[in-house]
PDB file as gemmi writes it, atoms N, CA and C in Angstrom:
CRYST1    1.000    1.000    1.000  90.00  90.00  90.00 P 1                      
ATOM      1  N   MET A   1     130.931 100.615  98.281  1.00  0.00           N  
ATOM      2  CA  MET A   1     129.862 100.952  97.365  1.00  0.00           C  
ATOM      3  C   MET A   1     129.320 102.352  97.639  1.00  0.00           C  
ATOM      4  N   ALA A   2     129.223 102.733  98.917  1.00  0.00           N  
ATOM      5  CA  ALA A   2     128.699 104.051  99.255  1.00  0.00           C  
ATOM      6  C   ALA A   2     129.597 105.154  98.689  1.00  0.00           C  
ATOM      7  N   ARG A   3     130.890 104.914  98.634  1.00  0.00           N  
ATOM      8  CA  ARG A   3     131.797 105.921  98.107  1.00  0.00           C  
ATOM      9  C   ARG A   3     131.656 106.052  96.588  1.00  0.00           C  
ATOM     10  N   LEU A   4     131.406 104.922  95.938  1.00  0.00           N  
ATOM     11  CA  LEU A   4     131.273 104.924  94.491  1.00  0.00           C  
ATOM     12  C   LEU A   4     129.984 105.617  94.046  1.00  0.00           C  
ATOM     13  N   LEU A   5     128.884 105.286  94.677  1.00  0.00           N  
ATOM     14  CA  LEU A   5     127.593 105.820  94.254  1.00  0.00           C  
ATOM     15  C   LEU A   5     127.121 107.021  95.061  1.00  0.00           C  
ATOM     16  N   GLY A   6     127.781 107.330  96.143  1.00  0.00           N  
ATOM     17  CA  GLY A   6     127.320 108.410  97.001  1.00  0.00           C  
ATOM     18  C   GLY A   6     125.975 108.040  97.624  1.00  0.00           C  
ATOM     19  N   TRP A   7     125.012 108.928  97.492  1.00  0.00           N  
ATOM     20  CA  TRP A   7     123.694 108.684  98.061  1.00  0.00           C  
ATOM     21  C   TRP A   7     122.807 107.853  97.147  1.00  0.00           C  
ATOM     22  N   ALA A   8     123.286 107.505  95.983  1.00  0.00           N  
ATOM     23  CA  ALA A   8     122.462 106.760  95.021  1.00  0.00           C  
ATOM     24  C   ALA A   8     122.362 105.278  95.355  1.00  0.00           C  
ATOM     25  N   TRP A   9     123.040 104.799  96.371  1.00  0.00           N  
ATOM     26  CA  TRP A   9     123.000 103.366  96.684  1.00  0.00           C  
ATOM     27  C   TRP A   9     121.631 102.924  97.165  1.00  0.00           C  
ATOM     28  N   CYS A  10     120.875 103.776  97.809  1.00  0.00           N  
ATOM     29  CA  CYS A  10     119.539 103.377  98.296  1.00  0.00           C  
ATOM     30  C   CYS A  10     118.596 103.002  97.149  1.00  0.00           C  
ATOM     31  N   PRO A  11     118.367 103.888  96.175  1.00  0.00           N  
ATOM     32  CA  PRO A  11     117.465 103.489  95.095  1.00  0.00           C  
ATOM     33  C   PRO A  11     118.037 102.380  94.219  1.00  0.00           C  
ATOM     34  N   VAL A  12     119.347 102.342  94.068  1.00  0.00           N  
ATOM     35  CA  VAL A  12     119.950 101.290  93.260  1.00  0.00           C  
ATOM     36  C   VAL A  12     119.719  99.927  93.912  1.00  0.00           C  
ATOM     37  N   LEU A  13     119.933  99.829  95.222  1.00  0.00           N  
ATOM     38  CA  LEU A  13     119.706  98.562  95.914  1.00  0.00           C  
ATOM     39  C   LEU A  13     118.229  98.177  95.918  1.00  0.00           C  
ATOM     40  N   ALA A  14     117.338  99.146  96.108  1.00  0.00           N  
ATOM     41  CA  ALA A  14     115.906  98.844  96.057  1.00  0.00           C  
ATOM     42  C   ALA A  14     115.535  98.299  94.684  1.00  0.00           C  
ATOM     43  N   PHE A  15     116.062  98.913  93.632  1.00  0.00           N  
ATOM     44  CA  PHE A  15     115.810  98.442  92.269  1.00  0.00           C  
ATOM     45  C   PHE A  15     116.364  97.033  92.057  1.00  0.00           C  
ATOM     46  N   ILE A  16     117.593  96.800  92.509  1.00  0.00           N  
ATOM     47  CA  ILE A  16     118.214  95.484  92.324  1.00  0.00           C  
ATOM     48  C   ILE A  16     117.426  94.401  93.049  1.00  0.00           C  
ATOM     49  N   PHE A  17     117.037  94.665  94.296  1.00  0.00           N  
ATOM     50  CA  PHE A  17     116.310  93.652  95.063  1.00  0.00           C  
ATOM     51  C   PHE A  17     114.954  93.344  94.440  1.00  0.00           C  
ATOM     52  N   TRP A  18     114.210  94.371  94.036  1.00  0.00           N  
ATOM     53  CA  TRP A  18     112.881  94.129  93.473  1.00  0.00           C  
ATOM     54  C   TRP A  18     112.977  93.464  92.102  1.00  0.00           C  
ATOM     55  N   THR A  19     113.906  93.916  91.278  1.00  0.00           N  
ATOM     56  CA  THR A  19     114.078  93.305  89.957  1.00  0.00           C  
ATOM     57  C   THR A  19     114.522  91.853  90.087  1.00  0.00           C  
ATOM     58  N   ALA A  20     115.443  91.571  90.997  1.00  0.00           N  
ATOM     59  CA  ALA A  20     115.895  90.192  91.210  1.00  0.00           C  
ATOM     60  C   ALA A  20     114.744  89.315  91.692  1.00  0.00           C  
ATOM     61  N   THR A  21     113.893  89.855  92.551  1.00  0.00           N  
ATOM     62  CA  THR A  21     112.741  89.089  93.029  1.00  0.00           C  
ATOM     63  C   THR A  21     111.783  88.769  91.892  1.00  0.00           C  
ATOM     64  N   ILE A  22     111.424  89.782  91.115  1.00  0.00           N  
ATOM     65  CA  ILE A  22     110.486  89.583  90.007  1.00  0.00           C  
ATOM     66  C   ILE A  22     111.061  88.621  88.971  1.00  0.00           C  
ATOM     67  N   LEU A  23     112.320  88.826  88.593  1.00  0.00           N  
ATOM     68  CA  LEU A  23     112.927  87.937  87.596  1.00  0.00           C  
ATOM     69  C   LEU A  23     113.104  86.526  88.135  1.00  0.00           C  
ATOM     70  N   GLY A  24     113.472  86.414  89.418  1.00  0.00           N  
ATOM     71  CA  GLY A  24     113.597  85.088  90.020  1.00  0.00           C  
ATOM     72  C   GLY A  24     112.284  84.334  90.012  1.00  0.00           C  
ATOM     73  N   LEU A  25     111.199  85.007  90.381  1.00  0.00           N  
ATOM     74  CA  LEU A  25     109.882  84.363  90.352  1.00  0.00           C  
ATOM     75  C   LEU A  25     109.450  84.035  88.924  1.00  0.00           C  
ATOM     76  N   LEU A  26     109.748  84.928  87.995  1.00  0.00           N  
ATOM     77  CA  LEU A  26     109.388  84.674  86.598  1.00  0.00           C  
ATOM     78  C   LEU A  26     110.126  83.455  86.049  1.00  0.00           C  
ATOM     79  N   PHE A  27     111.436  83.402  86.258  1.00  0.00           N  
ATOM     80  CA  PHE A  27     112.204  82.267  85.742  1.00  0.00           C  
ATOM     81  C   PHE A  27     111.828  80.968  86.443  1.00  0.00           C  
ATOM     82  N   TRP A  28     111.521  81.059  87.728  1.00  0.00           N  
ATOM     83  CA  TRP A  28     111.081  79.873  88.457  1.00  0.00           C  
ATOM     84  C   TRP A  28     109.756  79.364  87.889  1.00  0.00           C  
ATOM     85  N   TRP A  29     108.843  80.294  87.615  1.00  0.00           N  
ATOM     86  CA  TRP A  29     107.544  79.940  87.043  1.00  0.00           C  
ATOM     87  C   TRP A  29     107.722  79.352  85.638  1.00  0.00           C  
ATOM     88  N   LEU A  30     108.615  79.955  84.846  1.00  0.00           N  
ATOM     89  CA  LEU A  30     108.872  79.440  83.504  1.00  0.00           C  
ATOM     90  C   LEU A  30     109.506  78.051  83.545  1.00  0.00           C  
ATOM     91  N   SER A  31     110.380  77.797  84.504  1.00  0.00           N  
ATOM     92  CA  SER A  31     111.036  76.494  84.595  1.00  0.00           C  
ATOM     93  C   SER A  31     110.065  75.385  85.006  1.00  0.00           C  
ATOM     94  N   GLU A  32     108.927  75.773  85.569  1.00  0.00           N  
ATOM     95  CA  GLU A  32     107.908  74.786  85.964  1.00  0.00           C  
ATOM     96  C   GLU A  32     106.840  74.617  84.892  1.00  0.00           C  
ATOM     97  N   ASN A  33     107.140  74.993  83.671  1.00  0.00           N  
ATOM     98  CA  ASN A  33     106.238  74.843  82.524  1.00  0.00           C  
ATOM     99  C   ASN A  33     104.932  75.634  82.657  1.00  0.00           C  
ATOM    100  N   HIS A  34     105.022  76.852  83.151  1.00  0.00           N  
ATOM    101  CA  HIS A  34     103.906  77.793  83.211  1.00  0.00           C  
ATOM    102  C   HIS A  34     102.677  77.239  83.929  1.00  0.00           C  
ATOM    103  N   PRO A  35     102.792  76.814  85.160  1.00  0.00           N  
ATOM    104  CA  PRO A  35     101.599  76.268  85.826  1.00  0.00           C  
ATOM    105  C   PRO A  35     100.538  77.336  86.058  1.00  0.00           C  
ATOM    106  N   ARG A  36      99.284  76.934  86.006  1.00  0.00           N  
ATOM    107  CA  ARG A  36      98.165  77.816  86.340  1.00  0.00           C  
ATOM    108  C   ARG A  36      97.828  77.565  87.787  1.00  0.00           C  
ATOM    109  N   TYR A  37      97.712  78.611  88.542  1.00  0.00           N  
ATOM    110  CA  TYR A  37      97.503  78.450  89.974  1.00  0.00           C  
ATOM    111  C   TYR A  37      96.040  78.421  90.360  1.00  0.00           C  
ATOM    112  N   ARG A  38      95.211  79.155  89.663  1.00  0.00           N  
ATOM    113  CA  ARG A  38      93.770  79.162  89.930  1.00  0.00           C  
ATOM    114  C   ARG A  38      93.047  79.159  88.593  1.00  0.00           C  
ATOM    115  N   GLU A  39      92.244  78.175  88.392  1.00  0.00           N  
ATOM    116  CA  GLU A  39      91.519  78.074  87.126  1.00  0.00           C  
ATOM    117  C   GLU A  39      90.448  79.147  86.989  1.00  0.00           C  
ATOM    118  N   SER A  40      89.932  79.633  88.096  1.00  0.00           N  
ATOM    119  CA  SER A  40      88.840  80.602  88.031  1.00  0.00           C  
ATOM    120  C   SER A  40      89.319  82.010  87.705  1.00  0.00           C  
ATOM    121  N   ASP A  41      90.615  82.261  87.797  1.00  0.00           N  
ATOM    122  CA  ASP A  41      91.142  83.599  87.533  1.00  0.00           C  
ATOM    123  C   ASP A  41      91.289  83.857  86.043  1.00  0.00           C  
ATOM    124  N   ALA A  42      91.698  85.055  85.743  1.00  0.00           N  
ATOM    125  CA  ALA A  42      91.908  85.450  84.351  1.00  0.00           C  
ATOM    126  C   ALA A  42      93.112  84.724  83.756  1.00  0.00           C  
ATOM    127  N   ASP A  43      93.389  84.999  82.507  1.00  0.00           N  
ATOM    128  CA  ASP A  43      94.513  84.363  81.833  1.00  0.00           C  
ATOM    129  C   ASP A  43      95.865  84.882  82.326  1.00  0.00           C  
ATOM    130  N   VAL A  44      95.855  86.002  83.009  1.00  0.00           N  
ATOM    131  CA  VAL A  44      97.091  86.598  83.503  1.00  0.00           C  
ATOM    132  C   VAL A  44      97.486  85.921  84.809  1.00  0.00           C  
ATOM    133  N   VAL A  45      98.771  85.598  84.941  1.00  0.00           N  
ATOM    134  CA  VAL A  45      99.268  85.034  86.193  1.00  0.00           C  
ATOM    135  C   VAL A  45      99.788  86.193  87.038  1.00  0.00           C  
ATOM    136  N   TYR A  46      99.219  86.370  88.208  1.00  0.00           N  
ATOM    137  CA  TYR A  46      99.597  87.467  89.080  1.00  0.00           C  
ATOM    138  C   TYR A  46     100.823  87.083  89.893  1.00  0.00           C  
ATOM    139  N   ILE A  47     101.670  88.076  90.172  1.00  0.00           N  
ATOM    140  CA  ILE A  47     102.888  87.824  90.925  1.00  0.00           C  
ATOM    141  C   ILE A  47     102.567  87.326  92.329  1.00  0.00           C  
ATOM    142  N   SER A  48     101.473  87.771  92.901  1.00  0.00           N  
ATOM    143  CA  SER A  48     101.102  87.308  94.233  1.00  0.00           C  
ATOM    144  C   SER A  48     100.703  85.837  94.225  1.00  0.00           C  
ATOM    145  N   ASP A  49     100.135  85.353  93.100  1.00  0.00           N  
ATOM    146  CA  ASP A  49      99.806  83.931  92.994  1.00  0.00           C  
ATOM    147  C   ASP A  49     101.076  83.081  92.954  1.00  0.00           C  
ATOM    148  N   VAL A  50     102.057  83.552  92.195  1.00  0.00           N  
ATOM    149  CA  VAL A  50     103.317  82.810  92.101  1.00  0.00           C  
ATOM    150  C   VAL A  50     104.060  82.876  93.427  1.00  0.00           C  
ATOM    151  N   GLY A  51     104.132  84.058  94.024  1.00  0.00           N  
ATOM    152  CA  GLY A  51     104.875  84.229  95.272  1.00  0.00           C  
ATOM    153  C   GLY A  51     104.235  83.556  96.464  1.00  0.00           C  
ATOM    154  N   ALA A  52     102.933  83.305  96.401  1.00  0.00           N  
ATOM    155  CA  ALA A  52     102.240  82.699  97.537  1.00  0.00           C  
ATOM    156  C   ALA A  52     102.439  81.192  97.620  1.00  0.00           C  
ATOM    157  N   GLN A  53     102.968  80.582  96.587  1.00  0.00           N  
ATOM    158  CA  GLN A  53     103.201  79.145  96.623  1.00  0.00           C  
ATOM    159  C   GLN A  53     104.307  78.826  97.619  1.00  0.00           C  
ATOM    160  N   ASP A  54     104.215  77.680  98.262  1.00  0.00           N  
ATOM    161  CA  ASP A  54     105.170  77.305  99.300  1.00  0.00           C  
ATOM    162  C   ASP A  54     106.609  77.322  98.813  1.00  0.00           C  
ATOM    163  N   ARG A  55     106.842  76.827  97.630  1.00  0.00           N  
ATOM    164  CA  ARG A  55     108.219  76.745  97.140  1.00  0.00           C  
ATOM    165  C   ARG A  55     108.775  78.100  96.723  1.00  0.00           C  
ATOM    166  N   HIS A  56     107.936  79.090  96.463  1.00  0.00           N  
ATOM    167  CA  HIS A  56     108.386  80.425  96.067  1.00  0.00           C  
ATOM    168  C   HIS A  56     108.314  81.433  97.208  1.00  0.00           C  
ATOM    169  N   TYR A  57     107.735  81.046  98.308  1.00  0.00           N  
ATOM    170  CA  TYR A  57     107.404  81.994  99.372  1.00  0.00           C  
ATOM    171  C   TYR A  57     108.638  82.690  99.944  1.00  0.00           C  
ATOM    172  N   ALA A  58     109.721  81.954 100.166  1.00  0.00           N  
ATOM    173  CA  ALA A  58     110.922  82.546 100.778  1.00  0.00           C  
ATOM    174  C   ALA A  58     111.521  83.638  99.893  1.00  0.00           C  
ATOM    175  N   LEU A  59     111.585  83.388  98.599  1.00  0.00           N  
ATOM    176  CA  LEU A  59     112.108  84.395  97.672  1.00  0.00           C  
ATOM    177  C   LEU A  59     111.204  85.619  97.638  1.00  0.00           C  
ATOM    178  N   PHE A  60     109.901  85.405  97.611  1.00  0.00           N  
ATOM    179  CA  PHE A  60     108.941  86.511  97.552  1.00  0.00           C  
ATOM    180  C   PHE A  60     109.022  87.379  98.811  1.00  0.00           C  
ATOM    181  N   VAL A  61     109.078  86.756  99.975  1.00  0.00           N  
ATOM    182  CA  VAL A  61     109.137  87.513 101.225  1.00  0.00           C  
ATOM    183  C   VAL A  61     110.466  88.247 101.350  1.00  0.00           C  
ATOM    184  N   THR A  62     111.556  87.573 101.056  1.00  0.00           N  
ATOM    185  CA  THR A  62     112.871  88.204 101.174  1.00  0.00           C  
ATOM    186  C   THR A  62     112.983  89.410 100.245  1.00  0.00           C  
ATOM    187  N   GLY A  63     112.605  89.248  99.000  1.00  0.00           N  
ATOM    188  CA  GLY A  63     112.668  90.364  98.058  1.00  0.00           C  
ATOM    189  C   GLY A  63     111.747  91.506  98.435  1.00  0.00           C  
ATOM    190  N   GLY A  64     110.544  91.175  98.887  1.00  0.00           N  
ATOM    191  CA  GLY A  64     109.598  92.218  99.294  1.00  0.00           C  
ATOM    192  C   GLY A  64     110.062  92.989 100.510  1.00  0.00           C  
ATOM    193  N   VAL A  65     110.609  92.294 101.495  1.00  0.00           N  
ATOM    194  CA  VAL A  65     111.068  92.966 102.720  1.00  0.00           C  
ATOM    195  C   VAL A  65     112.300  93.818 102.439  1.00  0.00           C  
ATOM    196  N   LEU A  66     113.239  93.312 101.636  1.00  0.00           N  
ATOM    197  CA  LEU A  66     114.419  94.122 101.301  1.00  0.00           C  
ATOM    198  C   LEU A  66     114.027  95.370 100.521  1.00  0.00           C  
ATOM    199  N   THR A  67     113.098  95.234  99.593  1.00  0.00           N  
ATOM    200  CA  THR A  67     112.615  96.400  98.860  1.00  0.00           C  
ATOM    201  C   THR A  67     111.922  97.376  99.805  1.00  0.00           C  
ATOM    202  N   ALA A  68     111.124  96.844 100.708  1.00  0.00           N  
ATOM    203  CA  ALA A  68     110.407  97.688 101.668  1.00  0.00           C  
ATOM    204  C   ALA A  68     111.355  98.414 102.609  1.00  0.00           C  
ATOM    205  N   CYS A  69     112.499  97.850 102.878  1.00  0.00           N  
ATOM    206  CA  CYS A  69     113.480  98.517 103.744  1.00  0.00           C  
ATOM    207  C   CYS A  69     114.203  99.651 103.016  1.00  0.00           C  
ATOM    208  N   PHE A  70     114.524  99.450 101.754  1.00  0.00           N  
ATOM    209  CA  PHE A  70     115.310 100.451 101.040  1.00  0.00           C  
ATOM    210  C   PHE A  70     114.472 101.554 100.402  1.00  0.00           C  
ATOM    211  N   TYR A  71     113.180 101.339 100.205  1.00  0.00           N  
ATOM    212  CA  TYR A  71     112.353 102.398  99.624  1.00  0.00           C  
ATOM    213  C   TYR A  71     112.250 103.629 100.537  1.00  0.00           C  
ATOM    214  N   PRO A  72     111.913 103.489 101.830  1.00  0.00           N  
ATOM    215  CA  PRO A  72     111.868 104.704 102.648  1.00  0.00           C  
ATOM    216  C   PRO A  72     113.247 105.340 102.838  1.00  0.00           C  
ATOM    217  N   LEU A  73     114.307 104.525 102.814  1.00  0.00           N  
ATOM    218  CA  LEU A  73     115.652 105.103 102.884  1.00  0.00           C  
ATOM    219  C   LEU A  73     115.931 105.980 101.665  1.00  0.00           C  
ATOM    220  N   THR A  74     115.422 105.583 100.517  1.00  0.00           N  
ATOM    221  CA  THR A  74     115.569 106.382  99.306  1.00  0.00           C  
ATOM    222  C   THR A  74     114.857 107.724  99.448  1.00  0.00           C  
ATOM    223  N   VAL A  75     113.643 107.691  99.951  1.00  0.00           N  
ATOM    224  CA  VAL A  75     112.873 108.929 100.117  1.00  0.00           C  
ATOM    225  C   VAL A  75     113.518 109.817 101.189  1.00  0.00           C  
ATOM    226  N   PHE A  76     113.986 109.204 102.263  1.00  0.00           N  
ATOM    227  CA  PHE A  76     114.659 109.974 103.311  1.00  0.00           C  
ATOM    228  C   PHE A  76     115.952 110.594 102.782  1.00  0.00           C  
ATOM    229  N   ALA A  77     116.718 109.857 102.002  1.00  0.00           N  
ATOM    230  CA  ALA A  77     117.971 110.383 101.449  1.00  0.00           C  
ATOM    231  C   ALA A  77     117.696 111.574 100.533  1.00  0.00           C  
ATOM    232  N   GLU A  78     116.633 111.483  99.747  1.00  0.00           N  
ATOM    233  CA  GLU A  78     116.285 112.608  98.878  1.00  0.00           C  
ATOM    234  C   GLU A  78     115.959 113.850  99.705  1.00  0.00           C  
ATOM    235  N   ARG A  79     115.207 113.673 100.783  1.00  0.00           N  
ATOM    236  CA  ARG A  79     114.859 114.807 101.642  1.00  0.00           C  
ATOM    237  C   ARG A  79     116.096 115.373 102.333  1.00  0.00           C  
ATOM    238  N   TYR A  80     116.984 114.478 102.788  1.00  0.00           N  
ATOM    239  CA  TYR A  80     118.211 114.910 103.460  1.00  0.00           C  
ATOM    240  C   TYR A  80     119.130 115.668 102.500  1.00  0.00           C  
ATOM    241  N   LEU A  81     119.236 115.200 101.275  1.00  0.00           N  
ATOM    242  CA  LEU A  81     120.078 115.886 100.295  1.00  0.00           C  
ATOM    243  C   LEU A  81     119.542 117.267  99.960  1.00  0.00           C  
ATOM    244  N   ARG A  82     118.244 117.417 100.007  1.00  0.00           N  
ATOM    245  CA  ARG A  82     117.680 118.766  99.829  1.00  0.00           C  
ATOM    246  C   ARG A  82     117.989 119.643 101.043  1.00  0.00           C  
ATOM    247  N   HIS A  83     117.999 119.042 102.213  1.00  0.00           N  
ATOM    248  CA  HIS A  83     118.270 119.789 103.446  1.00  0.00           C  
ATOM    249  C   HIS A  83     119.702 120.317 103.481  1.00  0.00           C  
ATOM    250  N   ILE A  84     120.655 119.519 103.005  1.00  0.00           N  
ATOM    251  CA  ILE A  84     122.057 119.952 103.039  1.00  0.00           C  
ATOM    252  C   ILE A  84     122.487 120.614 101.727  1.00  0.00           C  
ATOM    253  N   ASP A  85     121.527 120.931 100.872  1.00  0.00           N  
ATOM    254  CA  ASP A  85     121.735 121.651  99.613  1.00  0.00           C  
ATOM    255  C   ASP A  85     122.605 120.908  98.599  1.00  0.00           C  
ATOM    256  N   LYS A  86     122.548 119.598  98.597  1.00  0.00           N  
ATOM    257  CA  LYS A  86     123.185 118.811  97.535  1.00  0.00           C  
ATOM    258  C   LYS A  86     122.243 118.672  96.342  1.00  0.00           C  
ATOM    259  N   LEU A  87     120.950 118.781  96.591  1.00  0.00           N  
ATOM    260  CA  LEU A  87     119.924 118.874  95.561  1.00  0.00           C  
ATOM    261  C   LEU A  87     119.291 120.258  95.688  1.00  0.00           C  
ATOM    262  N   PRO A  88     118.607 120.738  94.650  1.00  0.00           N  
ATOM    263  CA  PRO A  88     117.953 122.042  94.788  1.00  0.00           C  
ATOM    264  C   PRO A  88     117.022 122.046  96.005  1.00  0.00           C  
ATOM    265  N   SER A  89     117.252 123.007  96.862  1.00  0.00           N  
ATOM    266  CA  SER A  89     116.486 123.038  98.115  1.00  0.00           C  
ATOM    267  C   SER A  89     115.064 123.518  97.877  1.00  0.00           C  
ATOM    268  N   THR A  90     114.249 123.302  98.899  1.00  0.00           N  
ATOM    269  CA  THR A  90     112.853 123.722  98.815  1.00  0.00           C  
ATOM    270  C   THR A  90     112.764 125.220  99.036  1.00  0.00           C  
ATOM    271  N   LYS A  91     111.876 125.857  98.315  1.00  0.00           N  
ATOM    272  CA  LYS A  91     111.719 127.309  98.407  1.00  0.00           C  
ATOM    273  C   LYS A  91     110.619 127.709  99.381  1.00  0.00           C  
ATOM    274  N   ARG A  92     109.613 126.866  99.488  1.00  0.00           N  
ATOM    275  CA  ARG A  92     108.470 127.219 100.313  1.00  0.00           C  
ATOM    276  C   ARG A  92     108.325 126.243 101.462  1.00  0.00           C  
ATOM    277  N   LYS A  93     107.648 126.709 102.477  1.00  0.00           N  
ATOM    278  CA  LYS A  93     107.380 125.846 103.624  1.00  0.00           C  
ATOM    279  C   LYS A  93     106.491 124.677 103.218  1.00  0.00           C  
ATOM    280  N   ARG A  94     105.583 124.918 102.294  1.00  0.00           N  
ATOM    281  CA  ARG A  94     104.688 123.884 101.803  1.00  0.00           C  
ATOM    282  C   ARG A  94     105.465 122.724 101.166  1.00  0.00           C  
ATOM    283  N   GLU A  95     106.534 123.029 100.438  1.00  0.00           N  
ATOM    284  CA  GLU A  95     107.370 121.988  99.836  1.00  0.00           C  
ATOM    285  C   GLU A  95     108.081 121.159 100.893  1.00  0.00           C  
ATOM    286  N   ARG A  96     108.559 121.818 101.930  1.00  0.00           N  
ATOM    287  CA  ARG A  96     109.240 121.116 103.016  1.00  0.00           C  
ATOM    288  C   ARG A  96     108.270 120.187 103.750  1.00  0.00           C  
ATOM    289  N   ILE A  97     107.070 120.675 104.012  1.00  0.00           N  
ATOM    290  CA  ILE A  97     106.062 119.844 104.683  1.00  0.00           C  
ATOM    291  C   ILE A  97     105.685 118.661 103.791  1.00  0.00           C  
ATOM    292  N   ALA A  98     105.551 118.903 102.492  1.00  0.00           N  
ATOM    293  CA  ALA A  98     105.241 117.815 101.559  1.00  0.00           C  
ATOM    294  C   ALA A  98     106.357 116.778 101.559  1.00  0.00           C  
ATOM    295  N   GLY A  99     107.609 117.204 101.701  1.00  0.00           N  
ATOM    296  CA  GLY A  99     108.725 116.269 101.771  1.00  0.00           C  
ATOM    297  C   GLY A  99     108.642 115.366 102.989  1.00  0.00           C  
ATOM    298  N   TYR A 100     108.279 115.935 104.130  1.00  0.00           N  
ATOM    299  CA  TYR A 100     108.143 115.135 105.353  1.00  0.00           C  
ATOM    300  C   TYR A 100     106.929 114.196 105.268  1.00  0.00           C  
ATOM    301  N   ILE A 101     105.859 114.669 104.674  1.00  0.00           N  
ATOM    302  CA  ILE A 101     104.683 113.804 104.487  1.00  0.00           C  
ATOM    303  C   ILE A 101     105.027 112.650 103.546  1.00  0.00           C  
ATOM    304  N   THR A 102     105.857 112.921 102.550  1.00  0.00           N  
ATOM    305  CA  THR A 102     106.297 111.869 101.637  1.00  0.00           C  
ATOM    306  C   THR A 102     107.058 110.779 102.380  1.00  0.00           C  
ATOM    307  N   ILE A 103     107.918 111.181 103.309  1.00  0.00           N  
ATOM    308  CA  ILE A 103     108.650 110.197 104.117  1.00  0.00           C  
ATOM    309  C   ILE A 103     107.676 109.367 104.944  1.00  0.00           C  
ATOM    310  N   LEU A 104     106.681 110.018 105.537  1.00  0.00           N  
ATOM    311  CA  LEU A 104     105.684 109.300 106.331  1.00  0.00           C  
ATOM    312  C   LEU A 104     104.942 108.275 105.471  1.00  0.00           C  
ATOM    313  N   PHE A 105     104.504 108.687 104.282  1.00  0.00           N  
ATOM    314  CA  PHE A 105     103.790 107.764 103.404  1.00  0.00           C  
ATOM    315  C   PHE A 105     104.694 106.657 102.867  1.00  0.00           C  
ATOM    316  N   ALA A 106     105.980 106.937 102.701  1.00  0.00           N  
ATOM    317  CA  ALA A 106     106.921 105.890 102.276  1.00  0.00           C  
ATOM    318  C   ALA A 106     107.047 104.824 103.363  1.00  0.00           C  
ATOM    319  N   ILE A 107     107.067 105.245 104.612  1.00  0.00           N  
ATOM    320  CA  ILE A 107     107.128 104.289 105.724  1.00  0.00           C  
ATOM    321  C   ILE A 107     105.837 103.468 105.772  1.00  0.00           C  
ATOM    322  N   ILE A 108     104.696 104.130 105.606  1.00  0.00           N  
ATOM    323  CA  ILE A 108     103.415 103.412 105.590  1.00  0.00           C  
ATOM    324  C   ILE A 108     103.371 102.419 104.419  1.00  0.00           C  
ATOM    325  N   ALA A 109     103.858 102.836 103.244  1.00  0.00           N  
ATOM    326  CA  ALA A 109     103.867 101.944 102.083  1.00  0.00           C  
ATOM    327  C   ALA A 109     104.784 100.748 102.328  1.00  0.00           C  
ATOM    328  N   SER A 110     105.895 100.962 103.003  1.00  0.00           N  
ATOM    329  CA  SER A 110     106.809  99.857 103.303  1.00  0.00           C  
ATOM    330  C   SER A 110     106.177  98.872 104.266  1.00  0.00           C  
ATOM    331  N   ILE A 111     105.498  99.378 105.259  1.00  0.00           N  
ATOM    332  CA  ILE A 111     104.795  98.503 106.194  1.00  0.00           C  
ATOM    333  C   ILE A 111     103.719  97.706 105.458  1.00  0.00           C  
ATOM    334  N   ALA A 112     103.001  98.374 104.552  1.00  0.00           N  
ATOM    335  CA  ALA A 112     101.958  97.689 103.772  1.00  0.00           C  
ATOM    336  C   ALA A 112     102.569  96.609 102.884  1.00  0.00           C  
ATOM    337  N   LEU A 113     103.722  96.883 102.278  1.00  0.00           N  
ATOM    338  CA  LEU A 113     104.362  95.871 101.443  1.00  0.00           C  
ATOM    339  C   LEU A 113     104.806  94.676 102.264  1.00  0.00           C  
ATOM    340  N   ILE A 114     105.355  94.926 103.443  1.00  0.00           N  
ATOM    341  CA  ILE A 114     105.765  93.821 104.318  1.00  0.00           C  
ATOM    342  C   ILE A 114     104.549  93.005 104.734  1.00  0.00           C  
ATOM    343  N   LEU A 115     103.454  93.664 105.070  1.00  0.00           N  
ATOM    344  CA  LEU A 115     102.241  92.932 105.434  1.00  0.00           C  
ATOM    345  C   LEU A 115     101.658  92.160 104.239  1.00  0.00           C  
ATOM    346  N   LEU A 116     101.818  92.715 103.054  1.00  0.00           N  
ATOM    347  CA  LEU A 116     101.321  92.051 101.849  1.00  0.00           C  
ATOM    348  C   LEU A 116     102.073  90.754 101.562  1.00  0.00           C  
ATOM    349  N   VAL A 117     103.373  90.777 101.712  1.00  0.00           N  
ATOM    350  CA  VAL A 117     104.160  89.609 101.334  1.00  0.00           C  
ATOM    351  C   VAL A 117     104.256  88.572 102.441  1.00  0.00           C  
ATOM    352  N   THR A 118     103.904  88.929 103.659  1.00  0.00           N  
ATOM    353  CA  THR A 118     103.985  87.926 104.741  1.00  0.00           C  
ATOM    354  C   THR A 118     102.644  87.309 105.019  1.00  0.00           C  
TER     355      THR A 118                                                      
END                                                                             
């Protein structure tokens, strides 16, 4: 797969894992005749309400953790491709620093997503 897509496998896999998780939870919720999880909430069913149920928890955690693993790899790959001039390189030092800060925030966001789903 890496040879076919080159460096594009990171965002493609992150997209596939997150989309599969969302669609899996949606179809699971639909197959259970649209249950309402909290009567006090709004009319909208939140994904966290569906994913927090015991029977959906494994799918929600697995999809969230896989997405959280591939998201920072996507940001790192983008920065690396700029470094080796496969993408238009950065012209200013400020752009390079912003790229590294982006990687740091991607790692923080991944940790937050893992903490959210567990």
